Amino acid sequence: MDRISHLPEGILHKIMSMLPEEDVAETLVLSKTWFRTWSSFPFLDFDESQTSIYYDVEKYGIDDIMWERRNTFYNFVDKSLLRFQNQGSNIKQIKLSLINKVAYPRIDYWMKLASKCGVEVLHIKFMDEDPLSPDTRSPRLFPNGNKFVRECYDIPSSLLEIKSLINLSLERCFLFDQGHLNHPIKLSSLKVLCLRRVEFRDKQVFQNLLASCPSIEYITLYSCYGIDYVSMHDLSKLKGVTIVQCSSIMAGLEVDAPSLENFHLHLQGNIYERAKTTIKIDKCMNLNKLFMKSLKLSDEWFLQHRHIFTLLQTLELRYCIMPTVINMSFPQLKVIKLEMCDTLEKAYIDAPNLNLCDYTKYYHGGNFPSISFLNCSSESKINVNLFIRGGAWNFLKLREFFQEFKCTNISAILHICSSPYGVVSVFIT
């Protein structure tokens, strides 16, 4: 006996929200009840790539059948959104995965419908490859008559006026230009903002965007360009910031967010060219997780920020240019990871609550670095990963290196590079 079909629609929607997307699509053939439930399911996922997944462009070429499939897809999106608008129902989530610029004017229309339906989560992504493009290696090549040109989709003002939005994610081919300076941004409910490979033609647009999101809690910028300086102020609810491979941020970054808990920063580019890039997070007094990669951190930087280490529980520094000697106290630190910070020669770290230390370094000769943990707990675990040139091998120096940790629970993997025999790895506990 089918008892599940007799459950209230809200419970059936909850069940469907926990199913994989493929299984959700299959529920519409189970019964009329499930079809009605699927029709009112407020989590919409539209994937344009499915229109060409079984289509061999190399074999059949670009023909009317392919374009007809796309038009069918666009019409399906139209009808789905219109159905919710006509029913006066709200949409919880919309995911749009697109591959062709033909959809550009339709997106504007879809955003107006989404706004009327009170959408809360909106993800728009342009795919890596367009099967109708002669060069699938370039995701931003689209047909324009007989020519193929590189284009970006210009964010419509209607998208930036969806007051119901809580979570917004945009990926590839999106453009914020000077025109957005003249349009109001009304994202007062937005809590999560994720921008991947998004271009800003005017750096002030990003600052205006932040200023219009007073409820923002999490910000992610990945491979965005057009911003040379980032300033995050007056964001009292901000909890997490992730900035990865944003090569245009050269002038610096400043975050003044007392509630910030997680800060992840990796700026792509030559680390020596970024020597003057300023990183200021000294007002983030609630920080408990800090990740920094490929940055120059001076003595002055550590001195200016040492007070924020009080509540820090996780610290990861990778490929950073650091002072030769640091002496730091981390009362709450539980995890520290130091990877390829070659300029660091001596580190004195007071971390009584430390659980784990991962240390990775290339050793080319001379004195081994000295890493000492003061008040180290007997439960602390130290993992060491050393890459040693064969000619630099010195057992006595290596023994002194391990003794400096002042911890008993140490495991190490030594990668001894000895030409012509390649690399010999030795595991030590």
Coordinates of C-alpha atoms in Angstrom, one line a residue, residues 14-219:
K14 CA 11.0 17.8 2.1
I15 CA 11.6 14.3 1.0
M16 CA 12.3 15.4 -2.6
S17 CA 14.7 18.0 -1.4
M18 CA 16.9 15.3 0.1
L19 CA 16.9 13.2 -3.1
P20 CA 19.5 13.4 -6.0
E21 CA 18.3 15.6 -8.8
E22 CA 17.9 12.6 -11.2
D23 CA 15.6 10.8 -8.7
V24 CA 13.5 13.9 -8.2
A25 CA 12.8 14.1 -12.0
E26 CA 11.7 10.4 -12.0
T27 CA 9.1 11.0 -9.3
L28 CA 6.7 12.7 -11.8
V29 CA 5.9 9.3 -13.5
L30 CA 5.0 7.5 -10.2
S31 CA 1.4 8.8 -9.9
K32 CA -0.8 11.8 -10.4
T33 CA -0.1 12.8 -6.8
W34 CA 3.6 12.7 -7.3
F35 CA 3.3 14.6 -10.6
R36 CA 1.4 17.4 -8.9
T37 CA 4.0 17.4 -6.1
W38 CA 6.8 17.6 -8.6
S39 CA 5.0 20.4 -10.4
S40 CA 4.9 22.5 -7.2
F41 CA 8.4 21.5 -6.0
P42 CA 10.0 24.9 -5.3
F43 CA 13.6 23.7 -6.0
L44 CA 14.2 24.2 -9.7
D45 CA 17.3 22.9 -11.5
F46 CA 17.7 23.7 -15.2
D47 CA 20.7 22.3 -17.0
E48 CA 21.1 23.3 -20.7
S49 CA 23.9 20.8 -21.3
Q50 CA 21.4 18.0 -21.1
T51 CA 20.0 19.2 -24.5
S52 CA 23.2 18.1 -26.2
I53 CA 24.5 15.3 -24.0
Y54 CA 23.6 12.7 -26.6
Y55 CA 24.4 14.8 -29.7
D56 CA 27.6 14.2 -31.6
V57 CA 28.5 17.6 -33.1
E58 CA 31.6 16.3 -34.9
K59 CA 29.5 13.6 -36.7
Y60 CA 26.3 15.5 -37.4
G61 CA 27.5 19.1 -37.4
I62 CA 25.5 22.1 -36.2
D63 CA 21.9 21.8 -37.5
D64 CA 18.4 22.9 -36.8
I65 CA 17.8 19.9 -34.5
M66 CA 20.4 21.1 -32.0
W67 CA 18.9 24.6 -32.0
E68 CA 15.4 23.2 -31.6
R69 CA 16.5 21.3 -28.6
R70 CA 17.8 24.5 -27.0
N71 CA 14.6 26.4 -27.8
T72 CA 12.7 23.6 -26.2
F73 CA 14.8 23.9 -23.1
Y74 CA 14.3 27.7 -22.9
N75 CA 10.6 27.3 -23.3
F76 CA 10.6 24.7 -20.5
V77 CA 12.3 27.2 -18.2
D78 CA 9.7 29.9 -19.2
K79 CA 6.7 27.6 -18.5
S80 CA 8.2 26.4 -15.2
L81 CA 8.7 29.9 -13.8
L82 CA 5.3 31.1 -15.2
R83 CA 3.6 28.2 -13.5
F84 CA 4.8 29.4 -10.1
Q85 CA 3.9 33.0 -10.8
N86 CA 0.4 32.1 -12.0
Q87 CA -0.1 29.9 -8.9
G88 CA 1.1 32.7 -6.6
S89 CA 3.7 30.2 -5.2
N90 CA 7.2 31.0 -3.9
I91 CA 10.3 29.5 -5.3
K92 CA 13.0 28.5 -2.8
Q93 CA 15.8 27.8 -5.2
I94 CA 16.7 28.2 -8.9
K95 CA 19.8 26.7 -10.5
L96 CA 20.6 27.6 -14.1
S97 CA 23.5 26.0 -16.0
L98 CA 23.8 27.6 -19.4
I99 CA 26.2 27.3 -22.3
N100 CA 25.1 29.7 -25.0
K101 CA 24.6 33.5 -25.3
V102 CA 21.2 32.9 -27.0
A103 CA 20.0 32.7 -23.4
Y104 CA 21.1 36.2 -22.5
P105 CA 17.8 38.1 -23.1
R106 CA 15.9 35.1 -21.6
I107 CA 17.9 35.5 -18.4
D108 CA 16.6 39.0 -17.9
Y109 CA 13.0 37.8 -18.3
W110 CA 13.7 34.8 -16.0
M111 CA 15.1 37.1 -13.3
K112 CA 11.9 39.2 -13.3
L113 CA 9.8 36.1 -12.9
A114 CA 12.1 34.8 -10.1
S115 CA 11.8 38.1 -8.3
K116 CA 8.0 38.0 -8.4
C117 CA 8.1 34.4 -7.0
G118 CA 10.3 35.5 -4.1
V119 CA 13.3 33.2 -4.9
E120 CA 15.7 32.8 -2.0
V121 CA 18.6 30.9 -3.6
L122 CA 19.9 31.7 -7.1
H123 CA 22.8 30.0 -8.8
I124 CA 23.7 30.9 -12.4
K125 CA 26.6 29.2 -14.2
F126 CA 27.9 29.2 -17.7
M127 CA 29.5 25.9 -18.6
D128 CA 33.1 25.3 -19.5
E129 CA 32.3 24.1 -23.0
D130 CA 29.7 24.9 -25.6
P131 CA 29.2 21.9 -28.0
L132 CA 28.2 24.3 -30.7
S133 CA 31.5 26.2 -30.5
P134 CA 34.3 25.3 -32.9
D135 CA 36.8 25.7 -30.0
T136 CA 35.4 24.0 -26.9
R137 CA 38.6 24.8 -25.0
S138 CA 37.4 28.4 -24.7
P139 CA 34.2 28.7 -22.6
R140 CA 33.4 32.3 -23.7
L141 CA 33.3 31.7 -27.4
F142 CA 29.7 32.0 -28.8
P143 CA 28.3 32.1 -32.4
N144 CA 27.6 35.5 -33.9
G145 CA 26.6 35.0 -37.5
N146 CA 29.7 33.5 -39.2
K147 CA 32.0 34.8 -36.5
F148 CA 32.8 33.6 -33.0
V149 CA 33.4 36.3 -30.4
R150 CA 34.3 36.4 -26.8
E151 CA 31.5 38.0 -24.7
C152 CA 30.4 38.5 -21.2
Y153 CA 26.9 38.5 -19.9
D154 CA 26.0 41.8 -18.3
I155 CA 24.1 41.4 -15.0
P156 CA 20.6 42.9 -15.4
S157 CA 19.4 45.4 -12.8
S158 CA 16.4 43.1 -12.2
L159 CA 18.7 40.5 -10.6
L160 CA 20.2 43.1 -8.2
E161 CA 16.8 44.1 -7.1
I162 CA 15.5 40.7 -5.8
K163 CA 14.9 41.6 -2.2
S164 CA 14.1 38.0 -1.3
L165 CA 17.5 36.6 -2.2
I166 CA 19.4 35.0 0.6
N167 CA 22.0 33.1 -1.4
L168 CA 23.5 34.3 -4.8
S169 CA 26.1 32.4 -6.9
L170 CA 27.3 33.6 -10.3
E171 CA 29.9 31.8 -12.3
R172 CA 31.7 32.7 -15.6
C173 CA 30.9 35.3 -18.2
F174 CA 29.2 37.8 -15.9
L175 CA 30.1 41.5 -16.1
F176 CA 29.6 44.4 -13.7
D177 CA 30.3 47.7 -15.5
Q178 CA 29.8 51.4 -14.9
G179 CA 26.1 51.2 -15.7
H180 CA 25.5 49.4 -12.3
L181 CA 26.7 52.6 -10.5
N182 CA 23.5 54.3 -11.6
H183 CA 21.1 51.5 -10.6
P184 CA 20.1 50.8 -7.0
I185 CA 21.1 47.4 -5.5
K186 CA 18.5 46.0 -3.2
L187 CA 19.9 42.8 -1.8
S188 CA 19.0 43.6 1.8
S189 CA 18.4 39.9 2.7
L190 CA 21.5 38.4 1.0
K191 CA 23.6 36.3 3.4
V192 CA 25.8 34.3 1.0
L193 CA 27.5 35.8 -2.1
C194 CA 29.7 33.6 -4.3
L195 CA 31.3 35.0 -7.5
R196 CA 33.5 32.8 -9.7
R197 CA 35.3 34.2 -12.8
V198 CA 33.3 37.4 -12.7
E199 CA 34.6 40.5 -14.3
F200 CA 34.2 44.0 -12.8
R201 CA 34.7 46.8 -15.4
D202 CA 34.5 49.4 -12.6
K203 CA 36.0 48.6 -9.2
Q204 CA 33.6 50.8 -7.4
V205 CA 30.7 48.5 -8.4
F206 CA 32.0 45.8 -6.0
Q207 CA 32.2 48.3 -3.1
N208 CA 28.6 49.4 -3.9
L209 CA 27.5 45.8 -4.0
L210 CA 29.0 45.1 -0.5
A211 CA 27.4 48.3 0.9
S212 CA 24.0 47.1 -0.3
C213 CA 24.2 43.8 1.5
P214 CA 23.9 44.6 5.3
S215 CA 23.0 41.0 6.1
I216 CA 25.9 39.4 4.3
E217 CA 27.5 36.5 6.3
Y218 CA 29.7 34.7 3.7
I219 CA 31.7 36.1 0.7

